[in-house]
Amino acid sequence: MNAVIRFSALARLLHWLMAAMILAMLFVGVFMAATEGAAYDTLLSLHRPTGITILALAVIRLGNRFLVAPPPLPGTLPAIQRMAAKGSHILLYALMVAMPLTGWAMLSAGAYPVVFWGSVHLPPILPHSPALFALLRHMHTWLGLTLFGVIVVHLGAALLHALVLRDGVFRAMASLRPGRCGRD
Amino acid sequence: MGLNDIPVFIARTPQEFHDLLLATRPDPATGRPDPARVGPFMSTHPEVAGAVALVSGRTITSGFADDTYLSLDTFRLLGMNGVSAPVRWAMVPVTPPRAAPSGTGPDYLFEDLIAALHQAPLQWRLVITTGEPSDPTSDPTRAWPASRRRIDAGTLTLDRAESEDNGPCTGITYDPTVLPAGITASDDPILPARSAAYMRSFTLRSGERKPASAITPAMVATGGPS
């Protein structure tokens, strides 16, 4: 067993909590956009508060990422894989923020009420503009599908580190131990 | 509020509406629905056939100004005691309806309305009908008995028209599930379908370039075609 530097406990908690929420949201979004049945209302009323919560958690997570340095990648990793890791993580963070923001913005531009939960409404973040609504509604779908693709790549890379390379990268995020340094 | 001037809706579920559209789609050869397809559909869908008969048999008034507009779907109204009741509503014209339309040209309904508004404001009463436990809430093809309690809930006064061009209603969509506090959607399956379909059509048409309206701001301002 090698000594590892793990992600901070907060980073790991946010990662797994948001992983579950984002995966659930992608499926809720796809089923919601494909149905006109009674589930449409239920899924929609689940989709909006979850999206806003993800936005809030993403902001906390980004702050934590800048304040607490993530564990360094192993020195054995080729430069191309380092670049891929960095690029995909930037893309994941960008999409985590962009998905809820485009959802909120598109409802604002379409003059829909932005219902958080029940009678709790959020203010519009864009002026009323049908053309902008159409653009953002399409963007919301395409960014969602892009996020789905990046998550599949992320999952593939995680499994590569866990099962093939066994270089401690997976354990740095998957560990249940509280501290940042130590042996697993 | 989105209202329609037919007495009932013509399908009970989104699936039934979809099947109806397929059964009544125009035959490319004649440009009209194919009786060989419509006939069997209506005989296997008596609820649709009954609703279509009610719609076909409705009184056609002289124009928009003396027409009655209905919610069709059922909603639930929350009472002061915390108990909700199923309701349907209608805008009933204060002007008694006159007989069949007389105008000509493709836009005469709009032109007549604009001309009428230049004469005097038009008024409708908002009439809310409360349903009894035996009344269908999830089936918009079935009308409620005429004996149900009716509440006169106010008056709508129209004092001017607006052209679609730069008008305040352009660029927004109607969604029957966006409701103020105290009113909720019922178990009517057409309601979520309208919400979903209208958002999709709003997305499609908002992404297109909109041609100028046949009813111009100048026509609205002067009270008729110039």
mmCIF file of C-alpha atoms in Angstrom:
data_model
loop_
_atom_site.group_PDB
_atom_site.id
_atom_site.type_symbol
_atom_site.label_atom_id
_atom_site.label_comp_id
_atom_site.label_asym_id
_atom_site.label_seq_id
_atom_site.Cartn_x
_atom_site.Cartn_y
_atom_site.Cartn_z
ATOM 1 C CA MET A 1 0.000 0.000 0.000
ATOM 2 C CA ASN A 2 1.304 3.404 -0.992
ATOM 3 C CA ALA A 3 0.906 6.569 0.998
ATOM 4 C CA VAL A 4 -1.788 8.719 -0.598
ATOM 5 C CA ILE A 5 -2.825 12.301 -0.494
ATOM 6 C CA ARG A 6 -6.594 12.352 -0.645
ATOM 7 C CA PHE A 7 -9.024 15.051 -1.645
ATOM 8 C CA SER A 8 -10.285 17.001 1.374
ATOM 9 C CA ALA A 9 -13.276 15.422 3.111
ATOM 10 C CA LEU A 10 -15.492 18.323 1.917
ATOM 11 C CA ALA A 11 -14.299 17.858 -1.684
ATOM 12 C CA ARG A 12 -15.076 14.122 -1.527
ATOM 13 C CA LEU A 13 -18.483 14.671 0.090
ATOM 14 C CA LEU A 14 -19.426 17.291 -2.542
ATOM 15 C CA HIS A 15 -18.107 15.090 -5.363
ATOM 16 C CA TRP A 16 -20.208 12.031 -4.500
ATOM 17 C CA LEU A 17 -23.294 13.986 -3.467
ATOM 18 C CA MET A 18 -23.219 15.992 -6.694
ATOM 19 C CA ALA A 19 -22.409 12.896 -8.761
ATOM 20 C CA ALA A 20 -25.664 11.314 -7.573
ATOM 21 C CA MET A 21 -27.630 14.537 -8.075
ATOM 22 C CA ILE A 22 -26.245 15.288 -11.538
ATOM 23 C CA LEU A 23 -26.763 11.737 -12.795
ATOM 24 C CA ALA A 24 -30.335 11.782 -11.480
ATOM 25 C CA MET A 25 -30.885 15.189 -13.127
ATOM 26 C CA LEU A 26 -29.647 14.018 -16.528
ATOM 27 C CA PHE A 27 -32.131 11.130 -16.494
ATOM 28 C CA VAL A 28 -34.934 13.301 -15.090
ATOM 29 C CA GLY A 29 -34.210 15.859 -17.829
ATOM 30 C CA VAL A 30 -34.219 13.320 -20.663
ATOM 31 C CA PHE A 31 -37.448 11.631 -19.487
ATOM 32 C CA MET A 32 -39.087 14.984 -18.787
ATOM 33 C CA ALA A 33 -38.323 16.299 -22.273
ATOM 34 C CA ALA A 34 -39.644 13.065 -23.806
ATOM 35 C CA THR A 35 -42.966 12.774 -21.957
ATOM 36 C CA GLU A 36 -46.262 14.626 -22.002
ATOM 37 C CA GLY A 37 -47.840 12.360 -19.378
ATOM 38 C CA ALA A 38 -48.641 12.971 -15.731
ATOM 39 C CA ALA A 39 -44.951 12.402 -14.862
ATOM 40 C CA TYR A 40 -44.084 15.659 -16.681
ATOM 41 C CA ASP A 41 -45.327 17.872 -13.843
ATOM 42 C CA THR A 42 -43.729 15.715 -11.136
ATOM 43 C CA LEU A 43 -40.361 15.572 -12.900
ATOM 44 C CA LEU A 44 -40.425 19.308 -13.652
ATOM 45 C CA SER A 45 -41.121 20.194 -10.011
ATOM 46 C CA LEU A 46 -38.180 17.958 -9.035
ATOM 47 C CA HIS A 47 -35.885 19.257 -11.793
ATOM 48 C CA ARG A 48 -35.951 22.964 -10.883
ATOM 49 C CA PRO A 49 -35.047 22.835 -7.130
ATOM 50 C CA THR A 50 -32.434 20.117 -7.762
ATOM 51 C CA GLY A 51 -30.832 22.232 -10.491
ATOM 52 C CA ILE A 52 -30.663 25.300 -8.273
ATOM 53 C CA THR A 53 -29.195 23.204 -5.422
ATOM 54 C CA ILE A 54 -26.540 21.849 -7.807
ATOM 55 C CA LEU A 55 -25.675 25.436 -8.795
ATOM 56 C CA ALA A 56 -25.234 26.422 -5.134
ATOM 57 C CA LEU A 57 -23.149 23.308 -4.381
ATOM 58 C CA ALA A 58 -21.029 23.898 -7.518
ATOM 59 C CA VAL A 59 -20.178 27.411 -6.301
ATOM 60 C CA ILE A 60 -19.146 26.039 -2.862
ATOM 61 C CA ARG A 61 -17.163 23.302 -4.575
ATOM 62 C CA LEU A 62 -15.318 25.701 -6.862
ATOM 63 C CA GLY A 63 -14.427 27.852 -3.842
ATOM 64 C CA ASN A 64 -13.137 24.790 -2.007
ATOM 65 C CA ARG A 65 -11.148 23.731 -5.077
ATOM 66 C CA PHE A 66 -9.337 27.094 -5.200
ATOM 67 C CA LEU A 67 -8.766 27.223 -1.413
ATOM 68 C CA VAL A 68 -7.671 23.593 -0.884
ATOM 69 C CA ALA A 69 -5.292 22.241 -3.528
ATOM 70 C CA PRO A 70 -6.321 18.863 -4.956
ATOM 71 C CA PRO A 71 -3.810 15.993 -4.607
ATOM 72 C CA PRO A 72 -1.206 16.051 -7.393
ATOM 73 C CA LEU A 73 -1.474 13.516 -10.211
ATOM 74 C CA PRO A 74 1.168 10.734 -10.060
ATOM 75 C CA GLY A 75 4.453 11.649 -11.781
ATOM 76 C CA THR A 76 4.192 8.505 -13.901
ATOM 77 C CA LEU A 77 1.205 9.898 -15.803
ATOM 78 C CA PRO A 78 2.066 10.976 -19.410
ATOM 79 C CA ALA A 79 1.639 14.666 -20.275
ATOM 80 C CA ILE A 80 -1.243 13.974 -22.675
ATOM 81 C CA GLN A 81 -3.249 12.295 -19.896
ATOM 82 C CA ARG A 82 -2.494 15.171 -17.524
ATOM 83 C CA MET A 83 -3.851 17.589 -20.112
ATOM 84 C CA ALA A 84 -6.915 15.401 -20.667
ATOM 85 C CA ALA A 85 -7.521 15.253 -16.912
ATOM 86 C CA LYS A 86 -7.204 19.010 -16.500
ATOM 87 C CA GLY A 87 -9.329 19.779 -19.583
ATOM 88 C CA SER A 88 -12.125 17.391 -18.656
ATOM 89 C CA HIS A 89 -12.241 18.739 -15.089
ATOM 90 C CA ILE A 90 -12.504 22.336 -16.338
ATOM 91 C CA LEU A 91 -15.295 21.192 -18.687
ATOM 92 C CA LEU A 92 -17.113 19.366 -15.858
ATOM 93 C CA TYR A 93 -17.007 22.429 -13.595
ATOM 94 C CA ALA A 94 -18.097 24.716 -16.440
ATOM 95 C CA LEU A 95 -21.071 22.472 -17.296
ATOM 96 C CA MET A 96 -22.068 22.049 -13.631
ATOM 97 C CA VAL A 97 -22.504 25.822 -13.501
ATOM 98 C CA ALA A 98 -23.781 26.300 -17.068
ATOM 99 C CA MET A 99 -26.591 23.719 -16.900
ATOM 100 C CA PRO A 100 -28.546 25.334 -14.029
ATOM 101 C CA LEU A 101 -27.729 28.829 -15.319
ATOM 102 C CA THR A 102 -29.067 28.121 -18.843
ATOM 103 C CA GLY A 103 -32.173 26.525 -17.301
ATOM 104 C CA TRP A 104 -32.803 29.564 -15.092
ATOM 105 C CA ALA A 105 -31.954 31.969 -17.931
ATOM 106 C CA MET A 106 -34.214 30.233 -20.453
ATOM 107 C CA LEU A 107 -37.232 30.366 -18.117
ATOM 108 C CA SER A 108 -36.461 34.054 -17.502
ATOM 109 C CA ALA A 109 -36.219 34.843 -21.235
ATOM 110 C CA GLY A 110 -39.437 32.890 -21.924
ATOM 111 C CA ALA A 111 -41.290 34.914 -19.254
ATOM 112 C CA TYR A 112 -42.039 31.712 -17.315
ATOM 113 C CA PRO A 113 -42.150 31.998 -13.519
ATOM 114 C CA VAL A 114 -38.945 30.513 -12.056
ATOM 115 C CA VAL A 115 -40.523 28.259 -9.439
ATOM 116 C CA PHE A 116 -38.039 26.958 -6.886
ATOM 117 C CA TRP A 117 -40.504 25.117 -4.669
ATOM 118 C CA GLY A 118 -44.196 25.777 -4.144
ATOM 119 C CA SER A 119 -44.710 29.513 -3.820
ATOM 120 C CA VAL A 120 -40.962 30.244 -3.553
ATOM 121 C CA HIS A 121 -39.992 31.866 -6.862
ATOM 122 C CA LEU A 122 -36.572 33.045 -8.008
ATOM 123 C CA PRO A 123 -36.125 36.382 -9.802
ATOM 124 C CA PRO A 124 -35.570 36.349 -13.578
ATOM 125 C CA ILE A 125 -31.915 36.708 -14.578
ATOM 126 C CA LEU A 126 -32.605 37.805 -18.163
ATOM 127 C CA PRO A 127 -35.128 40.196 -19.745
ATOM 128 C CA HIS A 128 -38.043 38.724 -21.722
ATOM 129 C CA SER A 129 -36.817 37.672 -25.172
ATOM 130 C CA PRO A 130 -38.442 34.826 -27.155
ATOM 131 C CA ALA A 131 -35.434 34.465 -29.491
ATOM 132 C CA LEU A 132 -33.126 34.123 -26.492
ATOM 133 C CA PHE A 133 -35.554 31.617 -24.945
ATOM 134 C CA ALA A 134 -35.386 29.420 -28.070
ATOM 135 C CA LEU A 135 -31.565 29.618 -28.172
ATOM 136 C CA LEU A 136 -31.175 28.824 -24.455
ATOM 137 C CA ARG A 137 -33.730 25.995 -24.566
ATOM 138 C CA HIS A 138 -31.680 24.299 -27.317
ATOM 139 C CA MET A 139 -28.422 25.069 -25.474
ATOM 140 C CA HIS A 140 -29.812 23.468 -22.305
ATOM 141 C CA THR A 141 -30.324 20.215 -24.233
ATOM 142 C CA TRP A 142 -26.962 20.258 -26.016
ATOM 143 C CA LEU A 143 -24.993 21.192 -22.886
ATOM 144 C CA GLY A 144 -26.829 18.405 -21.027
ATOM 145 C CA LEU A 145 -25.857 15.848 -23.654
ATOM 146 C CA THR A 146 -22.255 17.175 -23.592
ATOM 147 C CA LEU A 147 -22.217 16.812 -19.797
ATOM 148 C CA PHE A 148 -23.468 13.241 -20.175
ATOM 149 C CA GLY A 149 -20.606 12.515 -22.604
ATOM 150 C CA VAL A 150 -17.941 14.115 -20.379
ATOM 151 C CA ILE A 151 -19.242 12.141 -17.375
ATOM 152 C CA VAL A 152 -18.896 8.892 -19.348
ATOM 153 C CA VAL A 153 -15.263 9.818 -20.183
ATOM 154 C CA HIS A 154 -14.676 10.820 -16.526
ATOM 155 C CA LEU A 155 -16.105 7.486 -15.336
ATOM 156 C CA GLY A 156 -13.970 5.585 -17.872
ATOM 157 C CA ALA A 157 -10.807 7.386 -16.687
ATOM 158 C CA ALA A 158 -11.708 6.747 -13.028
ATOM 159 C CA LEU A 159 -12.103 3.016 -13.717
ATOM 160 C CA LEU A 160 -8.804 3.006 -15.655
ATOM 161 C CA HIS A 161 -7.034 4.478 -12.601
ATOM 162 C CA ALA A 162 -8.847 2.137 -10.190
ATOM 163 C CA LEU A 163 -8.569 -1.150 -12.056
ATOM 164 C CA VAL A 164 -5.653 -0.903 -14.524
ATOM 165 C CA LEU A 165 -3.177 1.787 -13.412
ATOM 166 C CA ARG A 166 -3.847 1.377 -9.645
ATOM 167 C CA ASP A 167 -1.927 4.616 -9.074
ATOM 168 C CA GLY A 168 -3.924 5.981 -6.112
ATOM 169 C CA VAL A 169 -5.872 8.541 -8.185
ATOM 170 C CA PHE A 170 -9.186 6.725 -7.695
ATOM 171 C CA ARG A 171 -8.587 6.170 -3.967
ATOM 172 C CA ALA A 172 -7.821 9.874 -3.517
ATOM 173 C CA MET A 173 -11.501 10.530 -4.289
ATOM 174 C CA ALA A 174 -13.109 7.229 -3.256
ATOM 175 C CA SER A 175 -11.590 6.945 0.249
ATOM 176 C CA LEU A 176 -13.976 7.076 3.210
ATOM 177 C CA ARG A 177 -11.204 8.070 5.664
ATOM 178 C CA PRO A 178 -11.406 11.582 7.091
ATOM 179 C CA GLY A 179 -7.810 12.912 6.772
ATOM 180 C CA ARG A 180 -5.968 14.071 3.659
ATOM 181 C CA CYS A 181 -2.749 12.054 4.167
ATOM 182 C CA GLY A 182 -2.163 8.457 5.214
ATOM 183 C CA ARG A 183 -2.335 4.880 4.081
ATOM 184 C CA ASP A 184 -5.416 3.147 2.752
ATOM 185 C CA MET B 1 -55.756 32.281 -19.046
ATOM 186 C CA GLY B 2 -56.271 30.263 -22.224
ATOM 187 C CA LEU B 3 -59.858 29.586 -23.264
ATOM 188 C CA ASN B 4 -61.522 27.962 -26.264
ATOM 189 C CA ASP B 5 -64.941 28.420 -27.858
ATOM 190 C CA ILE B 6 -65.815 24.723 -28.087
ATOM 191 C CA PRO B 7 -68.065 23.041 -25.486
ATOM 192 C CA VAL B 8 -65.719 20.112 -24.716
ATOM 193 C CA PHE B 9 -62.255 18.899 -25.697
ATOM 194 C CA ILE B 10 -62.200 16.124 -28.300
ATOM 195 C CA ALA B 11 -59.902 13.558 -26.617
ATOM 196 C CA ARG B 12 -59.511 12.194 -23.096
ATOM 197 C CA THR B 13 -55.734 11.617 -23.108
ATOM 198 C CA PRO B 14 -52.664 12.758 -25.067
ATOM 199 C CA GLN B 15 -52.494 9.284 -26.642
ATOM 200 C CA GLU B 16 -56.119 9.479 -27.784
ATOM 201 C CA PHE B 17 -55.526 12.970 -29.219
ATOM 202 C CA HIS B 18 -52.451 11.682 -31.065
ATOM 203 C CA ASP B 19 -54.453 8.751 -32.490
ATOM 204 C CA LEU B 20 -57.258 11.142 -33.503
ATOM 205 C CA LEU B 21 -54.806 13.382 -35.377
ATOM 206 C CA LEU B 22 -53.413 10.372 -37.228
ATOM 207 C CA ALA B 23 -56.903 9.067 -38.074
ATOM 208 C CA THR B 24 -58.105 12.453 -39.361
ATOM 209 C CA ARG B 25 -54.945 13.535 -41.204
ATOM 210 C CA PRO B 26 -55.731 14.724 -44.742
ATOM 211 C CA ASP B 27 -55.514 12.205 -47.564
ATOM 212 C CA PRO B 28 -52.892 13.594 -50.019
ATOM 213 C CA ALA B 29 -55.209 12.715 -52.959
ATOM 214 C CA THR B 30 -58.293 14.623 -51.769
ATOM 215 C CA GLY B 31 -56.853 17.039 -49.207
ATOM 216 C CA ARG B 32 -59.556 15.855 -46.793
ATOM 217 C CA PRO B 33 -59.626 13.220 -44.024
ATOM 218 C CA ASP B 34 -60.060 9.710 -45.391
ATOM 219 C CA PRO B 35 -63.539 8.401 -44.379
ATOM 220 C CA ALA B 36 -62.188 4.832 -44.501
ATOM 221 C CA ARG B 37 -59.856 5.764 -41.621
ATOM 222 C CA VAL B 38 -62.074 8.221 -39.712
ATOM 223 C CA GLY B 39 -65.135 5.911 -39.618
ATOM 224 C CA PRO B 40 -63.502 2.934 -37.885
ATOM 225 C CA PHE B 41 -61.661 5.283 -35.477
ATOM 226 C CA MET B 42 -64.899 6.982 -34.401
ATOM 227 C CA SER B 43 -66.731 3.668 -33.943
ATOM 228 C CA THR B 44 -63.949 2.337 -31.693
ATOM 229 C CA HIS B 45 -63.671 5.688 -29.826
ATOM 230 C CA PRO B 46 -67.269 6.583 -28.855
ATOM 231 C CA GLU B 47 -66.055 9.246 -26.362
ATOM 232 C CA VAL B 48 -64.245 11.102 -29.162
ATOM 233 C CA ALA B 49 -67.229 10.689 -31.505
ATOM 234 C CA GLY B 50 -69.552 12.116 -28.832
ATOM 235 C CA ALA B 51 -67.274 15.086 -28.193
ATOM 236 C CA VAL B 52 -66.834 15.795 -31.911
ATOM 237 C CA ALA B 53 -70.645 15.762 -32.300
ATOM 238 C CA LEU B 54 -70.960 18.353 -29.493
ATOM 239 C CA VAL B 55 -68.271 20.530 -31.086
ATOM 240 C CA SER B 56 -69.839 20.274 -34.560
ATOM 241 C CA GLY B 57 -73.286 21.055 -33.177
ATOM 242 C CA ARG B 58 -72.309 24.166 -31.211
ATOM 243 C CA THR B 59 -73.871 27.525 -32.010
ATOM 244 C CA ILE B 60 -71.604 29.625 -34.201
ATOM 245 C CA THR B 61 -72.050 33.243 -33.131
ATOM 246 C CA SER B 62 -71.539 36.317 -35.289
ATOM 247 C CA GLY B 63 -67.939 36.796 -34.213
ATOM 248 C CA PHE B 64 -65.383 36.954 -31.393
ATOM 249 C CA ALA B 65 -67.303 39.644 -29.485
ATOM 250 C CA ASP B 66 -70.399 37.550 -28.635
ATOM 251 C CA ASP B 67 -68.743 34.157 -28.259
ATOM 252 C CA THR B 68 -68.384 32.092 -25.061
ATOM 253 C CA TYR B 69 -64.920 30.792 -24.141
ATOM 254 C CA LEU B 70 -64.358 27.799 -21.859
ATOM 255 C CA SER B 71 -61.513 26.361 -19.784
ATOM 256 C CA LEU B 72 -62.392 22.830 -21.072
ATOM 257 C CA ASP B 73 -60.023 21.253 -18.542
ATOM 258 C CA THR B 74 -60.840 20.961 -14.860
ATOM 259 C CA PHE B 75 -58.897 22.846 -12.196
ATOM 260 C CA ARG B 76 -59.119 22.806 -8.389
ATOM 261 C CA LEU B 77 -59.993 25.915 -6.406
ATOM 262 C CA LEU B 78 -58.858 26.068 -2.788
ATOM 263 C CA GLY B 79 -61.575 27.248 -0.408
ATOM 264 C CA MET B 80 -61.104 29.325 2.754
ATOM 265 C CA ASN B 81 -61.692 26.127 4.782
ATOM 266 C CA GLY B 82 -58.661 24.478 3.131
ATOM 267 C CA VAL B 83 -60.787 22.097 1.075
ATOM 268 C CA SER B 84 -60.377 22.219 -2.699
ATOM 269 C CA ALA B 85 -63.232 21.835 -5.158
ATOM 270 C CA PRO B 86 -63.123 20.877 -8.841
ATOM 271 C CA VAL B 87 -64.041 23.782 -11.108
ATOM 272 C CA ARG B 88 -64.398 24.664 -14.757
ATOM 273 C CA TRP B 89 -64.895 28.208 -15.946
ATOM 274 C CA ALA B 90 -66.197 30.186 -18.872
ATOM 275 C CA MET B 91 -66.180 33.759 -20.154
ATOM 276 C CA VAL B 92 -69.815 34.448 -21.071
ATOM 277 C CA PRO B 93 -70.472 37.521 -23.249
ATOM 278 C CA VAL B 94 -72.608 40.277 -21.726
ATOM 279 C CA THR B 95 -73.821 41.114 -25.254
ATOM 280 C CA PRO B 96 -76.388 38.477 -26.217
ATOM 281 C CA PRO B 97 -75.009 36.300 -29.023
ATOM 282 C CA ARG B 98 -76.235 37.144 -32.500
ATOM 283 C CA ALA B 99 -76.769 34.594 -35.245
ATOM 284 C CA ALA B 100 -74.278 33.235 -37.714
ATOM 285 C CA PRO B 101 -71.366 35.314 -39.025
ATOM 286 C CA SER B 102 -72.016 37.693 -41.913
ATOM 287 C CA GLY B 103 -68.620 39.105 -42.836
ATOM 288 C CA THR B 104 -66.374 38.273 -45.742
ATOM 289 C CA GLY B 105 -62.648 38.074 -46.375
ATOM 290 C CA PRO B 106 -60.035 36.076 -44.500
ATOM 291 C CA ASP B 107 -59.746 38.547 -41.590
ATOM 292 C CA TYR B 108 -63.349 39.666 -41.036
ATOM 293 C CA LEU B 109 -63.543 38.192 -37.506
ATOM 294 C CA PHE B 110 -60.581 40.341 -36.457
ATOM 295 C CA GLU B 111 -61.813 43.396 -38.365
ATOM 296 C CA ASP B 112 -65.282 43.116 -36.766
ATOM 297 C CA LEU B 113 -63.760 42.858 -33.288
ATOM 298 C CA ILE B 114 -61.560 45.918 -33.850
ATOM 299 C CA ALA B 115 -64.561 47.874 -35.214
ATOM 300 C CA ALA B 116 -66.738 46.829 -32.250
ATOM 301 C CA LEU B 117 -64.060 47.936 -29.766
ATOM 302 C CA HIS B 118 -63.901 51.330 -31.449
ATOM 303 C CA GLN B 119 -67.655 51.681 -30.766
ATOM 304 C CA ALA B 120 -67.716 50.584 -27.114
ATOM 305 C CA PRO B 121 -65.878 48.307 -24.665
ATOM 306 C CA LEU B 122 -66.839 44.609 -24.729
ATOM 307 C CA GLN B 123 -67.611 42.677 -21.567
ATOM 308 C CA TRP B 124 -67.679 39.045 -20.466
ATOM 309 C CA ARG B 125 -68.747 37.547 -17.119
ATOM 310 C CA LEU B 126 -66.329 35.034 -15.584
ATOM 311 C CA VAL B 127 -68.623 32.152 -14.605
ATOM 312 C CA ILE B 128 -67.086 29.436 -12.426
ATOM 313 C CA THR B 129 -68.910 26.093 -12.306
ATOM 314 C CA THR B 130 -68.245 23.848 -9.296
ATOM 315 C CA GLY B 131 -68.300 20.101 -9.853
ATOM 316 C CA GLU B 132 -70.050 17.488 -7.745
ATOM 317 C CA PRO B 133 -68.230 14.285 -6.701
ATOM 318 C CA SER B 134 -69.932 12.441 -9.570
ATOM 319 C CA ASP B 135 -68.619 14.878 -12.210
ATOM 320 C CA PRO B 136 -65.625 13.758 -14.285
ATOM 321 C CA THR B 137 -62.487 15.821 -13.521
ATOM 322 C CA SER B 138 -60.042 13.742 -15.575
ATOM 323 C CA ASP B 139 -62.160 13.609 -18.749
ATOM 324 C CA PRO B 140 -62.440 16.907 -20.692
ATOM 325 C CA THR B 141 -64.632 15.253 -23.377
ATOM 326 C CA ARG B 142 -67.558 15.105 -20.952
ATOM 327 C CA ALA B 143 -69.554 18.223 -20.094
ATOM 328 C CA TRP B 144 -70.861 18.654 -16.562
ATOM 329 C CA PRO B 145 -74.637 18.816 -16.007
ATOM 330 C CA ALA B 146 -76.131 22.258 -16.614
ATOM 331 C CA SER B 147 -77.678 22.182 -13.117
ATOM 332 C CA ARG B 148 -74.313 22.633 -11.338
ATOM 333 C CA ARG B 149 -73.724 25.631 -9.073
ATOM 334 C CA ARG B 150 -72.409 28.622 -11.024
ATOM 335 C CA ILE B 151 -70.479 31.464 -9.387
ATOM 336 C CA ASP B 152 -70.340 34.862 -11.059
ATOM 337 C CA ALA B 153 -66.710 35.720 -10.310
ATOM 338 C CA GLY B 154 -66.290 39.044 -12.066
ATOM 339 C CA THR B 155 -66.308 40.954 -15.324
ATOM 340 C CA LEU B 156 -63.690 41.116 -18.050
ATOM 341 C CA THR B 157 -63.775 44.419 -19.928
ATOM 342 C CA LEU B 158 -61.908 44.763 -23.214
ATOM 343 C CA ASP B 159 -61.461 48.374 -24.259
ATOM 344 C CA ARG B 160 -58.903 48.000 -27.053
ATOM 345 C CA ALA B 161 -57.233 45.484 -29.315
ATOM 346 C CA GLU B 162 -53.531 45.067 -30.042
ATOM 347 C CA SER B 163 -51.784 43.943 -33.206
ATOM 348 C CA GLU B 164 -49.500 40.939 -32.845
ATOM 349 C CA ASP B 165 -46.725 43.205 -34.100
ATOM 350 C CA ASN B 166 -45.090 44.640 -30.972
ATOM 351 C CA GLY B 167 -48.179 43.683 -28.930
ATOM 352 C CA PRO B 168 -47.842 42.692 -25.264
ATOM 353 C CA CYS B 169 -49.014 39.103 -25.907
ATOM 354 C CA THR B 170 -46.399 38.382 -28.569
ATOM 355 C CA GLY B 171 -43.538 36.231 -27.421
ATOM 356 C CA ILE B 172 -45.189 34.628 -24.409
ATOM 357 C CA THR B 173 -46.806 31.227 -24.238
ATOM 358 C CA TYR B 174 -49.866 30.000 -22.401
ATOM 359 C CA ASP B 175 -49.213 27.217 -19.902
ATOM 360 C CA PRO B 176 -52.311 25.907 -18.089
ATOM 361 C CA THR B 177 -50.168 24.575 -15.235
ATOM 362 C CA VAL B 178 -48.720 28.016 -14.401
ATOM 363 C CA LEU B 179 -51.369 29.045 -11.876
ATOM 364 C CA PRO B 180 -51.731 31.622 -9.111
ATOM 365 C CA ALA B 181 -51.896 30.577 -5.438
ATOM 366 C CA GLY B 182 -55.227 28.936 -4.597
ATOM 367 C CA ILE B 183 -55.714 27.294 -7.995
ATOM 368 C CA THR B 184 -54.112 23.965 -8.919
ATOM 369 C CA ALA B 185 -54.300 21.601 -11.867
ATOM 370 C CA SER B 186 -56.718 18.670 -11.552
ATOM 371 C CA ASP B 187 -56.016 15.053 -12.504
ATOM 372 C CA ASP B 188 -56.980 15.904 -16.103
ATOM 373 C CA PRO B 189 -54.188 14.273 -18.195
ATOM 374 C CA ILE B 190 -54.574 16.891 -20.948
ATOM 375 C CA LEU B 191 -53.171 19.622 -18.628
ATOM 376 C CA PRO B 192 -49.527 18.402 -18.348
ATOM 377 C CA ALA B 193 -49.646 17.496 -22.051
ATOM 378 C CA ARG B 194 -50.605 21.071 -22.935
ATOM 379 C CA SER B 195 -47.812 22.419 -20.721
ATOM 380 C CA ALA B 196 -45.199 20.165 -22.365
ATOM 381 C CA ALA B 197 -46.443 20.650 -25.945
ATOM 382 C CA TYR B 198 -46.797 24.430 -25.629
ATOM 383 C CA MET B 199 -43.233 24.800 -24.328
ATOM 384 C CA ARG B 200 -41.964 22.783 -27.270
ATOM 385 C CA SER B 201 -43.948 24.807 -29.828
ATOM 386 C CA PHE B 202 -42.891 28.052 -28.091
ATOM 387 C CA THR B 203 -39.252 26.961 -28.519
ATOM 388 C CA LEU B 204 -39.764 26.185 -32.222
ATOM 389 C CA ARG B 205 -41.654 29.349 -33.147
ATOM 390 C CA SER B 206 -39.437 31.628 -31.026
ATOM 391 C CA GLY B 207 -36.469 30.399 -33.057
ATOM 392 C CA GLU B 208 -38.106 31.383 -36.349
ATOM 393 C CA ARG B 209 -38.324 34.754 -38.052
ATOM 394 C CA LYS B 210 -41.868 36.002 -37.589
ATOM 395 C CA PRO B 211 -43.595 37.524 -40.649
ATOM 396 C CA ALA B 212 -45.559 40.758 -40.203
ATOM 397 C CA SER B 213 -49.069 40.247 -38.845
ATOM 398 C CA ALA B 214 -52.036 40.474 -41.252
ATOM 399 C CA ILE B 215 -53.658 42.681 -38.604
ATOM 400 C CA THR B 216 -51.380 45.714 -38.567
ATOM 401 C CA PRO B 217 -51.009 48.241 -35.740
ATOM 402 C CA ALA B 218 -52.471 50.848 -38.156
ATOM 403 C CA MET B 219 -55.660 48.776 -38.650
ATOM 404 C CA VAL B 220 -56.042 48.434 -34.892
ATOM 405 C CA ALA B 221 -55.535 52.176 -34.386
ATOM 406 C CA THR B 222 -57.993 53.325 -37.073
ATOM 407 C CA GLY B 223 -60.672 50.712 -36.397
ATOM 408 C CA GLY B 224 -60.629 48.890 -39.705
ATOM 409 C CA PRO B 225 -58.699 47.993 -42.850
ATOM 410 C CA SER B 226 -57.134 51.035 -44.470
#
